[in-house]
mmCIF file of N, CA and C in Angstrom:
data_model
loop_
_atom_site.group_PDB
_atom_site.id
_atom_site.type_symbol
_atom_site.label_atom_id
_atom_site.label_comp_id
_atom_site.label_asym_id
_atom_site.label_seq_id
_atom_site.Cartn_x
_atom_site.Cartn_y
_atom_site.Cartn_z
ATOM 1 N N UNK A 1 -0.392 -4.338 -17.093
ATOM 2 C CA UNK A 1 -1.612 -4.946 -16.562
ATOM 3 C C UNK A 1 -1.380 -6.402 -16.165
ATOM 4 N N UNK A 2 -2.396 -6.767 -15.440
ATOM 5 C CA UNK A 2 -2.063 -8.185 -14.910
ATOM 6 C C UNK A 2 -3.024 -8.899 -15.118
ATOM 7 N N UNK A 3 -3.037 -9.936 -15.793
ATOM 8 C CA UNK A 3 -4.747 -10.184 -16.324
ATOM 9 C C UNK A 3 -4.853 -11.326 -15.497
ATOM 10 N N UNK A 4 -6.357 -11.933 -15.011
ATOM 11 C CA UNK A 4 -6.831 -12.410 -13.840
ATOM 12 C C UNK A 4 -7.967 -12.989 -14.192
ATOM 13 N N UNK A 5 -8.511 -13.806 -13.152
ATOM 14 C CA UNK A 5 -9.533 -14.544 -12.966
ATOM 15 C C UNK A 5 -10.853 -14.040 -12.057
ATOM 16 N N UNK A 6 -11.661 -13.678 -12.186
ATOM 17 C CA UNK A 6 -13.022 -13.194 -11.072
ATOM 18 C C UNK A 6 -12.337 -13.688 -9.809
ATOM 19 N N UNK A 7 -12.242 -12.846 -9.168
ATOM 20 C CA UNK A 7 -12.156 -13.572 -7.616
ATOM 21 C C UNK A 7 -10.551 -14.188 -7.351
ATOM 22 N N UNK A 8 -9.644 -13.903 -8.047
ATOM 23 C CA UNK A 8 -7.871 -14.505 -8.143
ATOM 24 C C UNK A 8 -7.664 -13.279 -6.951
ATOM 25 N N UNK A 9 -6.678 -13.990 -6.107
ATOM 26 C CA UNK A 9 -6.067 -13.433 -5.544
ATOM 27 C C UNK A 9 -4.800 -12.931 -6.445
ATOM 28 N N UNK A 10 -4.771 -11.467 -6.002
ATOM 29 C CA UNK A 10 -3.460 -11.560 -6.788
ATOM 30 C C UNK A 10 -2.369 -10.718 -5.076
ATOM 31 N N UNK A 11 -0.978 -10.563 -5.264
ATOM 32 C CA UNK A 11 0.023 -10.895 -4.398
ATOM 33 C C UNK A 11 1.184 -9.772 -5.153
ATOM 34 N N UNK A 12 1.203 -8.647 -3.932
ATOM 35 C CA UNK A 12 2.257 -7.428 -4.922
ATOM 36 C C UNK A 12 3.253 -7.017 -4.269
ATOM 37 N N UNK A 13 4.608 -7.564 -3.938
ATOM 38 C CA UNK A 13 5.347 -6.859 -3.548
ATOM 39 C C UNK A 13 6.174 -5.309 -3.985
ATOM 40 N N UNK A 14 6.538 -4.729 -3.300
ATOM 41 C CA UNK A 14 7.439 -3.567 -3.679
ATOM 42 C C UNK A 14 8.677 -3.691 -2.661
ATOM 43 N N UNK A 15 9.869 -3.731 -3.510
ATOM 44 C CA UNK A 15 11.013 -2.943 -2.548
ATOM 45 C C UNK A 15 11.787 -2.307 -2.952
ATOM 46 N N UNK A 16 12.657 -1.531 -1.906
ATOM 47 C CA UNK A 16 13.595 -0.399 -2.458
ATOM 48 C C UNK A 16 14.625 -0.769 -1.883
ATOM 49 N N UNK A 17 15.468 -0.484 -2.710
ATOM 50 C CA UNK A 17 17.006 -0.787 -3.602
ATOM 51 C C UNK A 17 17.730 0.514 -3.052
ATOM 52 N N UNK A 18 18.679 0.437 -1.829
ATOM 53 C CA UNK A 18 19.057 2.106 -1.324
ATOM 54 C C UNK A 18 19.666 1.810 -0.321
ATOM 55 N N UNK A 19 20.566 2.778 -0.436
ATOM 56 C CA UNK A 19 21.837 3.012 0.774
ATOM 57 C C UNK A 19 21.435 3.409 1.556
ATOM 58 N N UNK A 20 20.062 3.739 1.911
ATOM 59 C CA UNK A 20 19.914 4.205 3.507
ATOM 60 C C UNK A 20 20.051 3.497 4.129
ATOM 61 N N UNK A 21 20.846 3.879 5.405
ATOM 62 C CA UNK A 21 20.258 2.627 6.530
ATOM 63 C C UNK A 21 19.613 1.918 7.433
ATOM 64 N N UNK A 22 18.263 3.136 7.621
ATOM 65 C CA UNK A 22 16.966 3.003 8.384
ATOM 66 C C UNK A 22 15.711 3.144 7.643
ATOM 67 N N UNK A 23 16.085 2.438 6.551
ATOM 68 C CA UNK A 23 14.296 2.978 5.794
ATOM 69 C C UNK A 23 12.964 2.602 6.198
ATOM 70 N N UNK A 24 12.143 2.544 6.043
ATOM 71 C CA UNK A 24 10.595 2.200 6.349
ATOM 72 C C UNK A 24 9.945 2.315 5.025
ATOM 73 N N UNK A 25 8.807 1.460 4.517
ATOM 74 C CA UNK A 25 8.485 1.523 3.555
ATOM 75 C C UNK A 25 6.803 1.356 3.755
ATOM 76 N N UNK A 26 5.641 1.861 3.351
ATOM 77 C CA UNK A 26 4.464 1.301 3.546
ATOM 78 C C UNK A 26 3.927 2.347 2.366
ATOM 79 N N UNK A 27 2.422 1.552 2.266
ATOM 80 C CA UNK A 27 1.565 1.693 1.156
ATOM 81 C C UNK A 27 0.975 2.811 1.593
ATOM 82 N N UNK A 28 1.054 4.019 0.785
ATOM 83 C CA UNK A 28 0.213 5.266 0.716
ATOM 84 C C UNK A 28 -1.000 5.197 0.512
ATOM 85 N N UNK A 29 -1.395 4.790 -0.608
ATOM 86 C CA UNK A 29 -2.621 4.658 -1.682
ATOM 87 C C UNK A 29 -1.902 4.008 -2.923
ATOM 88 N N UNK A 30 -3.287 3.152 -3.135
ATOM 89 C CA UNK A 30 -3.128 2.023 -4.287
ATOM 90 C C UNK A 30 -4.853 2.161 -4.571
ATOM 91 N N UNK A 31 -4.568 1.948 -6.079
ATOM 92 C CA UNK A 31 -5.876 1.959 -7.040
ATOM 93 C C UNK A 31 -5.944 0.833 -8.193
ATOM 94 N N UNK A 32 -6.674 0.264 -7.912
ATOM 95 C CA UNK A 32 -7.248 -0.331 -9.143
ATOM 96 C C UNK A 32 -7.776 -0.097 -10.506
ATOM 97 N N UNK A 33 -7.284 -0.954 -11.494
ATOM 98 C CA UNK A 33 -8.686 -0.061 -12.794
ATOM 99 C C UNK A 33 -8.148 -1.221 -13.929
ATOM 100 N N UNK A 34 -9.331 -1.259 -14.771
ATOM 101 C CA UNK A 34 -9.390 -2.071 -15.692
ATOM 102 C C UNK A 34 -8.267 -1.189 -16.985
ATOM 103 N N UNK A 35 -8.557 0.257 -16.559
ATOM 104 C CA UNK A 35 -7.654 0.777 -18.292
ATOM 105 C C UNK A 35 -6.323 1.580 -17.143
ATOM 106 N N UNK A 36 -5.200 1.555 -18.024
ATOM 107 C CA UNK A 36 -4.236 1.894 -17.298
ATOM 108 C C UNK A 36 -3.761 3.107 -17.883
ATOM 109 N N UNK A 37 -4.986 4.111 -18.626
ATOM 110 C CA UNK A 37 -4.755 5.544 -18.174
ATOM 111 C C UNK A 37 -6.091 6.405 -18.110
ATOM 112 N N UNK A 38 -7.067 5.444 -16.675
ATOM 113 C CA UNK A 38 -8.177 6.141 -16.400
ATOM 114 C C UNK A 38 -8.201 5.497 -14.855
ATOM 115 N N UNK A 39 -7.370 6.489 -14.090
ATOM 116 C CA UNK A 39 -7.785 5.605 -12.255
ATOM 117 C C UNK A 39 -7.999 6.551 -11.479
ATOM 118 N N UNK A 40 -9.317 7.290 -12.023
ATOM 119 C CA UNK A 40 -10.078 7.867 -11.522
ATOM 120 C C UNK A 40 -11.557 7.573 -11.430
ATOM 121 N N UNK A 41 -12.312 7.487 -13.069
ATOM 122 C CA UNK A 41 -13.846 7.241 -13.393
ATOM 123 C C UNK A 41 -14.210 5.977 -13.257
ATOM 124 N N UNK A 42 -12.866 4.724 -13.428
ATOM 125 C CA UNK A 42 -13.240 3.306 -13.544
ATOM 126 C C UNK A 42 -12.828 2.913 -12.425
ATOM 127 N N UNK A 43 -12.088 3.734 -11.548
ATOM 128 C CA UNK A 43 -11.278 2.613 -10.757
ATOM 129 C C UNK A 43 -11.990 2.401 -9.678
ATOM 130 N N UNK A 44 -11.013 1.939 -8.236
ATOM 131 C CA UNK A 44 -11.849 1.572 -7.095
ATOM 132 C C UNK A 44 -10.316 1.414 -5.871
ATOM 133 N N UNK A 45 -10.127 1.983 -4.912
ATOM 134 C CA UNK A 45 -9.323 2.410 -4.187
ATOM 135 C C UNK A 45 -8.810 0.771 -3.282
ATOM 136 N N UNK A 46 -7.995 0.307 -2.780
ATOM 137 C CA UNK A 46 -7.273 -0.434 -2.732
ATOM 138 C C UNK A 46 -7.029 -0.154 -1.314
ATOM 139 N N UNK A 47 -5.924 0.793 -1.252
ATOM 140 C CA UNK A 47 -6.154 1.657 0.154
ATOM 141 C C UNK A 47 -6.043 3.233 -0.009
ATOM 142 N N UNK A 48 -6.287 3.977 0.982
ATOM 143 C CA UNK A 48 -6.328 5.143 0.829
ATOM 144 C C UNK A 48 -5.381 5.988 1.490
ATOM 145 N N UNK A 49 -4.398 7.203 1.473
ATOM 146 C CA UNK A 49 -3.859 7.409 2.719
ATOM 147 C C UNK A 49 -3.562 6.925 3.977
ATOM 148 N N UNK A 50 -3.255 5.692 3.685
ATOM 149 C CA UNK A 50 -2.763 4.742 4.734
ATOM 150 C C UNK A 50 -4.081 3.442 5.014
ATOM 151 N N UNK A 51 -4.860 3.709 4.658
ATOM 152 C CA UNK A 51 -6.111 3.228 5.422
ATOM 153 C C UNK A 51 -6.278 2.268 3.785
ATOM 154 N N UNK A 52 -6.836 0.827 4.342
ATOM 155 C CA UNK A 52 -7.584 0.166 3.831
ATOM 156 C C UNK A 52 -8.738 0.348 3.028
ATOM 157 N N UNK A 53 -9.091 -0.136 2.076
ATOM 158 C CA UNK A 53 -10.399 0.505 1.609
ATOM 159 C C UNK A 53 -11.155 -0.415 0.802
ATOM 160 N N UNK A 54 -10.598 -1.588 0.803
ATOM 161 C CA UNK A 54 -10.735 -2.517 0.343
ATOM 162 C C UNK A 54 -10.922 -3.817 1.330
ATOM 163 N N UNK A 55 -12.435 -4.721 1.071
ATOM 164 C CA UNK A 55 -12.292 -5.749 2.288
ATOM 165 C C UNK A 55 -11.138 -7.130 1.848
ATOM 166 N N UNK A 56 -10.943 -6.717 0.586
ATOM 167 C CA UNK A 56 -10.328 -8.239 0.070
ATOM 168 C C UNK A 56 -9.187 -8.037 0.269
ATOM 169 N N UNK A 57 -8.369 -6.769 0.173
ATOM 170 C CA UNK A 57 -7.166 -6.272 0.559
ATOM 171 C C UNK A 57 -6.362 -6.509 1.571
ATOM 172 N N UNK A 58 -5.100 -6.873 2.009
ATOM 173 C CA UNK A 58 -4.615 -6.737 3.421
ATOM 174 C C UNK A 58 -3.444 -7.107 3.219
ATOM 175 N N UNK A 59 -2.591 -6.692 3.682
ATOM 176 C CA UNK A 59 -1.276 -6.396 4.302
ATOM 177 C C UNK A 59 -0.330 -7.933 4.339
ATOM 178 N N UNK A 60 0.989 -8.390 4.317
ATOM 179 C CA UNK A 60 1.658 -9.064 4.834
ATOM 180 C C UNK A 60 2.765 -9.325 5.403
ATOM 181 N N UNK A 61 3.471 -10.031 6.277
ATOM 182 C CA UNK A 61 4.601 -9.730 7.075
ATOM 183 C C UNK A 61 5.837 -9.134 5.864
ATOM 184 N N UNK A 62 6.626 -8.723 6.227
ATOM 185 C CA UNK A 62 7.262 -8.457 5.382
ATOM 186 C C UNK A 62 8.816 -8.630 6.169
ATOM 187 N N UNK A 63 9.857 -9.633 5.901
ATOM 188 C CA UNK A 63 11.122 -9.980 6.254
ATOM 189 C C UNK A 63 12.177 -8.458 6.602
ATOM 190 N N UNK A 64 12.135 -7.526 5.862
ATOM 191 C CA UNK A 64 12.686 -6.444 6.412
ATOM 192 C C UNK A 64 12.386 -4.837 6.059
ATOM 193 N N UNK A 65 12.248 -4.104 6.426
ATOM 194 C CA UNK A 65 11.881 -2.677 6.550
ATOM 195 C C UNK A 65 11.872 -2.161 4.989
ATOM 196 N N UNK A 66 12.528 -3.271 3.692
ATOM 197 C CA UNK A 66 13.009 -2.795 3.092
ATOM 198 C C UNK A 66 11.745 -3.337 1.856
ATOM 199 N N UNK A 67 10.690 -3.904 2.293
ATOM 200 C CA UNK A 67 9.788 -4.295 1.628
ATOM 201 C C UNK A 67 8.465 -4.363 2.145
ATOM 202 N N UNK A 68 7.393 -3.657 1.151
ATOM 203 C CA UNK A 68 6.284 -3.964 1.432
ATOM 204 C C UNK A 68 5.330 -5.059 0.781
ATOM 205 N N UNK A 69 4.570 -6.059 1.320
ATOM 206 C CA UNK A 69 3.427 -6.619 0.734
ATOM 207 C C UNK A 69 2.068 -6.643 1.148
ATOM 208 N N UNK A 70 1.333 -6.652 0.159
ATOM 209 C CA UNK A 70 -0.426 -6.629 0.314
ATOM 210 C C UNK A 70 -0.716 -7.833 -0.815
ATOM 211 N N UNK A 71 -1.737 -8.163 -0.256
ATOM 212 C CA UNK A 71 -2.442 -8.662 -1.626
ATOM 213 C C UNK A 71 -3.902 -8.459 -1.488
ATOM 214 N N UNK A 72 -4.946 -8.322 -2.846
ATOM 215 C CA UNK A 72 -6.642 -8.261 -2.784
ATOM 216 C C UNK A 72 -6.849 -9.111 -3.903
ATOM 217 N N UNK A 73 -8.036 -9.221 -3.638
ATOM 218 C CA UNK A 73 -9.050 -10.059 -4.718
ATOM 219 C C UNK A 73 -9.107 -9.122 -6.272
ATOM 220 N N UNK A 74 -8.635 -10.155 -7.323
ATOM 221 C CA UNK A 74 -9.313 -9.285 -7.843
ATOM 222 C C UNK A 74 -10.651 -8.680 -8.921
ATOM 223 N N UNK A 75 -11.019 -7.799 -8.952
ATOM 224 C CA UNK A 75 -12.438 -7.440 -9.436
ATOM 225 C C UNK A 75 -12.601 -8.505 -10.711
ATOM 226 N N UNK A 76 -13.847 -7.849 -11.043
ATOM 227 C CA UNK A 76 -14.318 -8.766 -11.905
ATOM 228 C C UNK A 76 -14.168 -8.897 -13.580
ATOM 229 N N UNK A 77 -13.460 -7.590 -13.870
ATOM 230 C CA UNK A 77 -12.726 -7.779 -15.109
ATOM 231 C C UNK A 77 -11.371 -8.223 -14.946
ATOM 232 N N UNK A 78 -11.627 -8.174 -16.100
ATOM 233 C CA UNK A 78 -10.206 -9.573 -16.581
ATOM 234 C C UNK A 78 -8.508 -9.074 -16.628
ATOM 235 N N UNK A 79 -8.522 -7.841 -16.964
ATOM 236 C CA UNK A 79 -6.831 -6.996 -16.996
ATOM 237 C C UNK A 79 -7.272 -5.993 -16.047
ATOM 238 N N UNK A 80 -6.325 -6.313 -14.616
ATOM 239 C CA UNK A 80 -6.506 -5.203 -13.681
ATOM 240 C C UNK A 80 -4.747 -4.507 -13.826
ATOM 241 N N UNK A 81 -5.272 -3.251 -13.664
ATOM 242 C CA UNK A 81 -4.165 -2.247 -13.563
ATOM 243 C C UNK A 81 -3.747 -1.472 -12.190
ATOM 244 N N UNK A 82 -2.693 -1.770 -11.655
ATOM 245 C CA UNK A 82 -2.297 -0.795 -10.459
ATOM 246 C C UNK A 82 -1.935 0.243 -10.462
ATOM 247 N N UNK A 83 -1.788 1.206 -9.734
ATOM 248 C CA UNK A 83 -0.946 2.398 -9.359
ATOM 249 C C UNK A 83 -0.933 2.873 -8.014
ATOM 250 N N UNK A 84 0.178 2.840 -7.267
ATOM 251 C CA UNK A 84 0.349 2.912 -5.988
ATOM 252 C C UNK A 84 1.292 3.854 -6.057
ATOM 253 N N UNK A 85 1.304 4.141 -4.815
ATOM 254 C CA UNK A 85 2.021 5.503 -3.712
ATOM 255 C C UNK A 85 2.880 4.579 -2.586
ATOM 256 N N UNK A 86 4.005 4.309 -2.937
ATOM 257 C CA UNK A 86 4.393 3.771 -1.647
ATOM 258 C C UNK A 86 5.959 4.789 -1.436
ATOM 259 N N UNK A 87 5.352 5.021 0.286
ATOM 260 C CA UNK A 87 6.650 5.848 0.737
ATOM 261 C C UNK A 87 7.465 5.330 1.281
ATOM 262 N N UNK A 88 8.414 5.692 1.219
ATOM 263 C CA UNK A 88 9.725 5.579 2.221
ATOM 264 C C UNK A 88 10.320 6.819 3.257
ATOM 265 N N UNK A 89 10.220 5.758 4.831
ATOM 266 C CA UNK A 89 11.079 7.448 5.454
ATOM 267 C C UNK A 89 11.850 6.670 6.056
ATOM 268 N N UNK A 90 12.696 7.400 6.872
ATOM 269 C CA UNK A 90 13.584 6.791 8.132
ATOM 270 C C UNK A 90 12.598 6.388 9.418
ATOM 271 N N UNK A 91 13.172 5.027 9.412
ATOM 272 C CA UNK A 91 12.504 4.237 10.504
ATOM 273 C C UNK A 91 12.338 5.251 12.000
ATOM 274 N N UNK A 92 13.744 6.571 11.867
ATOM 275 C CA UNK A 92 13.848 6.931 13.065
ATOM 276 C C UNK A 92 13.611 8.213 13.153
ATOM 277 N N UNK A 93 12.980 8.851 11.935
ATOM 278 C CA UNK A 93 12.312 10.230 12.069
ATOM 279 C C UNK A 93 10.972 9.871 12.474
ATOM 280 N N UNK A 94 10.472 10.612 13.442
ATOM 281 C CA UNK A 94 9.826 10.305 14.553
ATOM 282 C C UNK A 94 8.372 11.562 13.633
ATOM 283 N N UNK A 95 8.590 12.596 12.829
ATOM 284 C CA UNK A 95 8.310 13.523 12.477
ATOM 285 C C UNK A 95 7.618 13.503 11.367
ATOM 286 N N UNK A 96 8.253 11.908 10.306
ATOM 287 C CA UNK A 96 8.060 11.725 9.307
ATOM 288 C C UNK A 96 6.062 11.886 9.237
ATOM 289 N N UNK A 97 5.590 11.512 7.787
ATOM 290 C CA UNK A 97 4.264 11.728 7.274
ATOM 291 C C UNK A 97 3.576 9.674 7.729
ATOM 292 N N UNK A 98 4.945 8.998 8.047
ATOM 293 C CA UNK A 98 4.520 7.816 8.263
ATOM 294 C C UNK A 98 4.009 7.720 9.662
ATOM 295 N N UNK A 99 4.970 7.898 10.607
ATOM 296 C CA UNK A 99 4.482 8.293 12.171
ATOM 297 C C UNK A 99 3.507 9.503 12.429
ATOM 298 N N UNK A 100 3.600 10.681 11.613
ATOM 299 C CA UNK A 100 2.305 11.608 12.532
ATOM 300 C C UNK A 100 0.979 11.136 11.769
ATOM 301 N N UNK A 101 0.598 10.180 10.641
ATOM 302 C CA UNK A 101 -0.676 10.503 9.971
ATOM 303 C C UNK A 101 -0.837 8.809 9.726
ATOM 304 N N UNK A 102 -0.283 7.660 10.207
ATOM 305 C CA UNK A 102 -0.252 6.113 9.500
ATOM 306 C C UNK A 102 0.008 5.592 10.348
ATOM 307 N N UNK A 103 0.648 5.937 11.578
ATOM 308 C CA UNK A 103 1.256 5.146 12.311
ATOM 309 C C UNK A 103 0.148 4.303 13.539
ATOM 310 N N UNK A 104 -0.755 3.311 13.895
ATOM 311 C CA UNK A 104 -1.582 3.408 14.911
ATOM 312 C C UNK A 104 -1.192 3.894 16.290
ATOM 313 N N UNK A 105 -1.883 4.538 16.694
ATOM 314 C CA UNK A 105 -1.601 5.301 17.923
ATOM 315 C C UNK A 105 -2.234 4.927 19.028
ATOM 316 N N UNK A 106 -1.646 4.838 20.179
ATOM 317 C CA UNK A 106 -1.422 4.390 21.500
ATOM 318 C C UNK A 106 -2.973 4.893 21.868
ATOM 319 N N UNK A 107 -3.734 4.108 23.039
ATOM 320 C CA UNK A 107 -4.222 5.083 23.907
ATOM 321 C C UNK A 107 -3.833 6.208 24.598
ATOM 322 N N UNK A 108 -5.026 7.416 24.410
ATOM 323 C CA UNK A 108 -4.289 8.134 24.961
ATOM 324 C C UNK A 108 -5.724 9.244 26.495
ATOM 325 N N UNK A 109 -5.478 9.276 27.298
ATOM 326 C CA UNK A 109 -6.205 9.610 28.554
ATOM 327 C C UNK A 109 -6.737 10.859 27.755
ATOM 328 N N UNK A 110 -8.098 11.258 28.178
ATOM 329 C CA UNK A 110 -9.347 12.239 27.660
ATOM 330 C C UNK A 110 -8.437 13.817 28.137
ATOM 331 N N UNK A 111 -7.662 13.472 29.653
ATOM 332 C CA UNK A 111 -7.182 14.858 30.217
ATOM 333 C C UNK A 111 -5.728 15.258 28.947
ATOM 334 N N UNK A 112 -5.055 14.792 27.972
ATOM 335 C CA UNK A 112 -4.331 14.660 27.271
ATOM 336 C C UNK A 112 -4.985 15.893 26.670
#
C-alpha cells in the first residue's frame, strides 16, 4: 500500500526487464482500493480495458517502449492499494490485443 494525503498526486511507473526486441507496453486496467484483498466492493477503476476511467488519472511520456507511466489523484483514504494489468506485445504484431482493441483508430469513410 502506499499511504497518502486527500488529493496527493501519486506517480507509478512499470517496466519490463526482457530480451525482446520490439516490446510495447500499456495499461490494461488498474484499480484502486483502500484494502489490498477487496478490489472489487471498495474499489474504483483507474482505467478500464484500455480506457480511462478516472478524471484525475492520465498517462505520461514515457522515454522507451519499455515503460509505462500514469499518475491520479489520490482518493480520500489514507492507504491506497493498486492492482494493474499491464500488457506487453510486439510493437510489430499488427494483430496483437494492443492494436485491434487500444490502439486509437484513424478516420475511417462511412462507405468502409
Amino acid at each position: 500500500p502506499y499511504y497518502v494525503q486527500p488529493n496527493q498526486d501519486l506517480f507509478v511507473p512499470a517496466t519490463l526487464y526482457s530480451t525482446e526486441p520490439n516490446p510495447m507496453l500499456f495499461t490494461d486496467t488498474c484499480v484502486v482500493s483502500p484494502n489490498p484483498h477487496d478490489f472489487t466492493t471498495v474499489a474504483s477503476d483507474l482505467v478500464r480495458r484500455g480506457c480511462v476511467r478516472n478524471p484525475t488519472c492520465g498517462n505520461y511520456y514515457s522515454p522507451g517502449k519499455r515503460i509505462v507511466r500514469f499518475k491520479f489523484r489520490g482518493p480520500i483514504y489514507p492507504r491506497v492499494c493498486l492492482q494493474c494489468r499491464i500488457l506487453a506485445c510486439d510493437r510489430y504484431y499488427y494483430s496483437s490485443q494492443h492494436y485491434q482493441g487500444y490502439m486509437t483508430r484513424g478516420k475511417r469513410s462511412t462507405a468502409d
